[in-house]
Short mmCIF file of C-alpha atoms in Angstrom, two decimals:
data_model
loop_
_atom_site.label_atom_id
_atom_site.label_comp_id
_atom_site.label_asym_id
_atom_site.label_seq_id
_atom_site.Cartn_x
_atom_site.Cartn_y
_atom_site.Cartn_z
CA UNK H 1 0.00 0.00 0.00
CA UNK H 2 1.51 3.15 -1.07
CA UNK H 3 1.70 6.29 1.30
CA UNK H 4 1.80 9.39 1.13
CA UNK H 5 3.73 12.26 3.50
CA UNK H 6 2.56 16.27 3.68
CA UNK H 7 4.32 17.72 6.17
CA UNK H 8 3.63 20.48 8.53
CA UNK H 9 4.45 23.28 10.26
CA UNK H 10 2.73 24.44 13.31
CA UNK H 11 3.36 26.77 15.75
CA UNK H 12 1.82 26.98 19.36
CA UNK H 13 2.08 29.88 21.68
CA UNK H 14 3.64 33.34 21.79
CA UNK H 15 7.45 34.37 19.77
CA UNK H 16 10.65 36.08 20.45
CA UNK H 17 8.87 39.16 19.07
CA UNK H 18 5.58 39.42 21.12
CA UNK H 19 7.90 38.76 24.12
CA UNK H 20 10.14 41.24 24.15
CA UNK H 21 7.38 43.48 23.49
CA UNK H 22 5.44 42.25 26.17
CA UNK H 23 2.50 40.89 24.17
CA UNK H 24 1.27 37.82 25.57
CA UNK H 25 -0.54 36.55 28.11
CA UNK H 26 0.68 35.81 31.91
CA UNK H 27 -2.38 34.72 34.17
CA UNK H 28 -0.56 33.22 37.13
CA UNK H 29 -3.82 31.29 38.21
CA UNK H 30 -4.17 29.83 34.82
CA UNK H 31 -0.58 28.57 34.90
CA UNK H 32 -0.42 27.28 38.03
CA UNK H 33 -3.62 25.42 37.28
CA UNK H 34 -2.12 23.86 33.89
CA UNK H 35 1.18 22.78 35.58
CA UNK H 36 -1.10 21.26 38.34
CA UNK H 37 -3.05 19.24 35.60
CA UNK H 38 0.40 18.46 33.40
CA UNK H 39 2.29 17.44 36.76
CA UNK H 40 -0.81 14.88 37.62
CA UNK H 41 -1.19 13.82 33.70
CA UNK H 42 2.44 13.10 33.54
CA UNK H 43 3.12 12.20 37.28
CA UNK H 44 5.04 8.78 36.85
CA UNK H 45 6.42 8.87 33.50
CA UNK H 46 8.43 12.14 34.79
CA UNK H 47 9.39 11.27 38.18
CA UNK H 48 12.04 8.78 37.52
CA UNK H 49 13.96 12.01 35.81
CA UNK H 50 12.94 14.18 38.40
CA UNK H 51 14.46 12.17 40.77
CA UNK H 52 17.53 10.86 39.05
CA UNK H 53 18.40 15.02 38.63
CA UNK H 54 17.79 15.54 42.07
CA UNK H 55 19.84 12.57 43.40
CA UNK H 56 23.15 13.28 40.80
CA UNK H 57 22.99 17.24 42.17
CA UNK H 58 22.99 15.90 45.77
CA UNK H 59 25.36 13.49 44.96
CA UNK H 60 27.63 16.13 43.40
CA UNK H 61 26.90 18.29 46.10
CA UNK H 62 28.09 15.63 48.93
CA UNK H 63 31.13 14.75 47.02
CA UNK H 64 31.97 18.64 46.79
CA UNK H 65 31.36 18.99 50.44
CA UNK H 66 33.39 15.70 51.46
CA UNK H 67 36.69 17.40 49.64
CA UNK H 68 36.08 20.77 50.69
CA UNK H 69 35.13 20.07 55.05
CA UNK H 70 36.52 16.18 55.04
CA UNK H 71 33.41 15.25 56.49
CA UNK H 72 29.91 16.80 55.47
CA UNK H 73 28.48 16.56 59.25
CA UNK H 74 30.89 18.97 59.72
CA UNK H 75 28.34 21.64 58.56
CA UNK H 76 25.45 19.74 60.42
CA UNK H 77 26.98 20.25 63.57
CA UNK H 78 27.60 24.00 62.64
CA UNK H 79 24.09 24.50 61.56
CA UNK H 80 22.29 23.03 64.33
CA UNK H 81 24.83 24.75 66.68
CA UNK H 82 26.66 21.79 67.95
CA UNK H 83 29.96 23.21 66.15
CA UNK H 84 31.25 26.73 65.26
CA UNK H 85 30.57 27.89 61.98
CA UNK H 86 33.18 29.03 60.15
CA UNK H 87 33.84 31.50 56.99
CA UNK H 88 35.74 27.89 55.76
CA UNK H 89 32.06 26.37 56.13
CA UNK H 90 30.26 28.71 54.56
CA UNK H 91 33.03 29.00 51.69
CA UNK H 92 32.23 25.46 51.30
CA UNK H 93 28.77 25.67 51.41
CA UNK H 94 29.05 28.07 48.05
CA UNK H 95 31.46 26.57 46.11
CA UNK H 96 30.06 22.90 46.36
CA UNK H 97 25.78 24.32 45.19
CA UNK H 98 28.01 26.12 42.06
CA UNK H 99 29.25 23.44 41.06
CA UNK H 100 26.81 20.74 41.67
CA UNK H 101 24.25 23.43 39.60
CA UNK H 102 26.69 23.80 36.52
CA UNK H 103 27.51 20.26 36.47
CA UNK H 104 23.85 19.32 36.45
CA UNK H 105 22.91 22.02 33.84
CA UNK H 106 22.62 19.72 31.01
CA UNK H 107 20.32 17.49 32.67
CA UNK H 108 18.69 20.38 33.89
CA UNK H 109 18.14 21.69 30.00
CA UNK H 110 16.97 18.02 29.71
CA UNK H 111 14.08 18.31 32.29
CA UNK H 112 13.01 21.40 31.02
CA UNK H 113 12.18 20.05 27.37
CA UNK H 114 10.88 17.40 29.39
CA UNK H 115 8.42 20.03 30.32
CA UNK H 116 7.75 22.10 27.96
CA UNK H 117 7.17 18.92 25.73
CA UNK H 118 4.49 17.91 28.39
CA UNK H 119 3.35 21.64 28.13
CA UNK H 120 2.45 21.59 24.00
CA UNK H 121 0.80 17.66 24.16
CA UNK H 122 3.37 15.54 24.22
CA UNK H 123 4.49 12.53 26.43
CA UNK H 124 8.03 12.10 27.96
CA UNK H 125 9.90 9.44 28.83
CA UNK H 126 12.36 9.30 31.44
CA UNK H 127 15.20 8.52 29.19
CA UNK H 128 14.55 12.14 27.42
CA UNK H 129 16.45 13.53 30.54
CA UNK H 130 19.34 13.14 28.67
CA UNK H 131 18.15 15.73 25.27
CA UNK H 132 19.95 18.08 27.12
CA UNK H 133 23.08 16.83 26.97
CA UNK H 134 23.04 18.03 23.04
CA UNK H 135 23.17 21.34 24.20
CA UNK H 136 25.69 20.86 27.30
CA UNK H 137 28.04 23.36 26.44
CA UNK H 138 25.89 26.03 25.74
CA UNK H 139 23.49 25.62 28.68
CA UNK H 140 26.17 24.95 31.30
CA UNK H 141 28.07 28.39 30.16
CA UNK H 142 24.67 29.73 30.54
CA UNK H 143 23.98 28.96 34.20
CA UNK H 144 28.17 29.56 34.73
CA UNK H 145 27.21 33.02 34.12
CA UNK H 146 23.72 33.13 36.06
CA UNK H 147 24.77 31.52 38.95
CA UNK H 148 27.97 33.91 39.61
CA UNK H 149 25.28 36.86 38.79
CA UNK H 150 22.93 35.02 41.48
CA UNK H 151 25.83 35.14 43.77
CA UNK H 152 26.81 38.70 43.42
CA UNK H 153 23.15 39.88 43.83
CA UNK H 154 23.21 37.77 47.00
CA UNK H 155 26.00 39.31 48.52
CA UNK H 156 23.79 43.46 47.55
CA UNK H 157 20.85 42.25 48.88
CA UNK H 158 19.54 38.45 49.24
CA UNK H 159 16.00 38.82 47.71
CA UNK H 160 17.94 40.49 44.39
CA UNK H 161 19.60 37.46 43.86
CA UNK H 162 15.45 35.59 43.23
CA UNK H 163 14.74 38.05 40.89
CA UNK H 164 18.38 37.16 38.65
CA UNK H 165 17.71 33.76 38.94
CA UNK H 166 13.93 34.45 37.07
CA UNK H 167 15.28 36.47 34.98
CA UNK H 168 17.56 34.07 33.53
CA UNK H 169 15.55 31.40 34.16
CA UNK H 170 13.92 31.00 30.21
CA UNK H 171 17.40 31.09 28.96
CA UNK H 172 18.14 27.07 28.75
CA UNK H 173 15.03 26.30 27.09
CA UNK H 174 16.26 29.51 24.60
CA UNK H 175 19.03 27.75 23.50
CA UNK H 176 17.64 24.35 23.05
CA UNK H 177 14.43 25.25 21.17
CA UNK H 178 15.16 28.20 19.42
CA UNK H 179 19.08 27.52 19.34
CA UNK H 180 19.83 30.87 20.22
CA UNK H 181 23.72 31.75 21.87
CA UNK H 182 24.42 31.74 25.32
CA UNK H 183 24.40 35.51 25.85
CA UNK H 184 21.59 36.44 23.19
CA UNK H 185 19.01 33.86 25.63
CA UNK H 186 19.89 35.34 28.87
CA UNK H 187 19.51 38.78 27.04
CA UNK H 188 16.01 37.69 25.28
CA UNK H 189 15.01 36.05 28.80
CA UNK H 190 16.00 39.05 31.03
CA UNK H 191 13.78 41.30 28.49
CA UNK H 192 11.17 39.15 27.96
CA UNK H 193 10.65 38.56 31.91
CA UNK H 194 10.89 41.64 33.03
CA UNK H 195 7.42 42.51 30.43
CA UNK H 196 5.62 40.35 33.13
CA UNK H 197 8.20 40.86 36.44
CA UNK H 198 4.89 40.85 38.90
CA UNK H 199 2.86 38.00 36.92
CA UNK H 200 6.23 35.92 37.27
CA UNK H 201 7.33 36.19 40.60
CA UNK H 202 3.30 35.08 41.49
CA UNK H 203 4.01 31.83 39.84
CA UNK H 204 7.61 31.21 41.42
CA UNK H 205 6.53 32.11 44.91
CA UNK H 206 3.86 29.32 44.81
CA UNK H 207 6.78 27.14 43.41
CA UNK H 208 8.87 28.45 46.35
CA UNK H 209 6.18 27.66 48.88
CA UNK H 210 6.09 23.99 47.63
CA UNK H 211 9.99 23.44 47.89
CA UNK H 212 9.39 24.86 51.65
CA UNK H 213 6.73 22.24 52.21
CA UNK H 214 9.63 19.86 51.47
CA UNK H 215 12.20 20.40 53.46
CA UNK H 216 9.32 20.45 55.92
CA UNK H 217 8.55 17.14 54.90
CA UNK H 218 12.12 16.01 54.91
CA UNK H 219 12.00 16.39 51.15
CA UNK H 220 9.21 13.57 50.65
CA UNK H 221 6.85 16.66 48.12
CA UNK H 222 9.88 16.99 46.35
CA UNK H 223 8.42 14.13 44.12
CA UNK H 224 5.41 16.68 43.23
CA UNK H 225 7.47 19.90 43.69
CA UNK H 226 10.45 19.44 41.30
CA UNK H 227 7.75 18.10 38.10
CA UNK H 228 5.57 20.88 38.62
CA UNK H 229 8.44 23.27 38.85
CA UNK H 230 9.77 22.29 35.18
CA UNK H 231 5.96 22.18 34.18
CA UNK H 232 5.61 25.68 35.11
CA UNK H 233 8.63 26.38 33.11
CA UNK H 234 7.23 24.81 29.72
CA UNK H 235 3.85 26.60 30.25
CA UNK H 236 5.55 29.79 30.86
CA UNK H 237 7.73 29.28 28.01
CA UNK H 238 5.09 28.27 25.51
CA UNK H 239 3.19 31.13 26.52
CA UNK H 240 6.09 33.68 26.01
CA UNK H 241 8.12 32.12 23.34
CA UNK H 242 6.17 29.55 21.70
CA UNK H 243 7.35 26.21 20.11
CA UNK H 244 7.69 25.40 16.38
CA UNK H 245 6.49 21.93 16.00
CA UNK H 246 6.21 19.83 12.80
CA UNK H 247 3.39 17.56 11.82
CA UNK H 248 3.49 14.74 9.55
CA UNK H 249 -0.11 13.61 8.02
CA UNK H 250 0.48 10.63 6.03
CA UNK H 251 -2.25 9.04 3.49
CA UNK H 252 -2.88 6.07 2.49
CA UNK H 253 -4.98 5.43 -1.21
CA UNK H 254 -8.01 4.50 0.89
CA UNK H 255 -8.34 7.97 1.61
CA UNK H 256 -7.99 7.46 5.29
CA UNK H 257 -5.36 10.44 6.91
CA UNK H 258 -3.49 9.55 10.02
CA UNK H 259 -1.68 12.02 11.76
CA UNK H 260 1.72 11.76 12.56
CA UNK H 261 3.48 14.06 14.77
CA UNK H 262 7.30 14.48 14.23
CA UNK H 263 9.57 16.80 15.65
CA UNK H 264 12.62 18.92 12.92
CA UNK H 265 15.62 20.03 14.52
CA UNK H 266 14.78 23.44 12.45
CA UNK H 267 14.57 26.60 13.98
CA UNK H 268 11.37 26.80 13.86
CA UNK H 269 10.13 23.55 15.25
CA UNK H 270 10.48 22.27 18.54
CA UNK H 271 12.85 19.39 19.11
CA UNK H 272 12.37 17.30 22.76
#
């Protein structure tokens, strides 16, 4: 039976251009309420990446802290007063979350199309963690350069450093679906953000509250927090950005169309 292909192109969601002009649409309600929905659709077929990013960042981070103190109950004991704590500590403290975050940043990149994949109709699979690792360089320079901004801000005032971290935080997903350079996505992010600053910063403080709720539950809602948190991200981004994707309808000669959805590594077309 013969078949025939027609490909094409669709595109969901905002651009670059109505972003930086601040022409789309930010309802933090709404977007909170799709990530809710996406987070329960797409529960178990994204936790196993959730948690596999989570435990290689921890596991970085222990490692870091094993090299830097000797022993990581070191800073226990300093925290919950049984020990002094020291500038060495603290030092340590810093230098072991940078690097565990720009180690990570590919999978990290990896989640995030995991989300915004789950954010245009598409399923994931936890194996898809790894997509980001296509764009490693790239992304990891990327949150190099936000994290020592983060850090700076810190040190000015503490809340500052939030707002860098949003303001960058569209850049990864920049690069990967609309392949743009390191500095041109923060740039396009930072703009594009701060069109919707007060919308934004709504959204992220009800992902803040959640991480809250789990350290107060000894981390157990991190298995809800950290998929909603990357769902957030792909609603967000779909909403400001938008995503190229490219459909393939193929034909047979009894006249009966079934779709086919593929995705093009094109600019224009979204690739997860």
């Amino acid at each position: 039976m013969s078949q025939q292909d027609f490909n094409n192109a669709l595109h969901i969601g905002g651009s670059i251009e109505t972003a930086l002009n601040g022409r789309y649409r930010l309802e933090p309600f709404e977007i909170i309420k799709e990530a809710f929905s996406l987070t329960f659709k797409h529960f178990w077929s994204f936790l196993p990446a959730a948690l596999c990013l989570f435990a290689v960042q921890v596991g970085i981070l222990v490692l870091m802290l094993t090299l830097l103190l000797g022993d990581p109950s070191h800073l226990f004991e300093g925290l919950v007063g049984q020990r002094e704590m020291t500038t060495d500590m603290v030092s340590s403290v810093w230098l072991s979350n940078f690097t565990s975050e720009v180690l990570i940043a590919p999978l990290y990149a990896g989640a995030s199309l995991m989300g915004l994949a789950h954010a245009i109709g598409f399923r994931s699979k936890p194996r898809h963690l790894v997509k980001g690792l296509a764009f490693a360089l790239p992304v990891t320079v990327v949150i190099c350069l936000s994290a020592t901004l983060q850090s700076v801000a810190s040190m000015i005032f503490p809340l500052l450093s939030l707002y860098v971290a949003m303001a960058f935080s569209m850049a990864p997903l920049l690069i990967c679906e609309k392949r743009l350079t390191p500095l041109k996505a923060m740039a396009v992010s930072f703009r594009a953000v701060n069109k919707k600053v007060l919308a934004l910063a709504t959204i992220y403080a009800v992902v803040g509250v959640l991480f809250l709720i789990s350290f107060v539950t000894a981390g157990f809602a991190l298995v809800w927090a950290l998929p909603f948190l990357f769902n957030v991200k792909g609603v967000i981004y779909r909403e400001m950005f938008g995503v190229g994707v490219e459909v393939t309808v193929s034909q047979n000669n009894d006249n009966n169309a079934t779709p086919e959805t593929s995705h093009s590594s094109g600019n224009d077309t979204f690739d997860a």
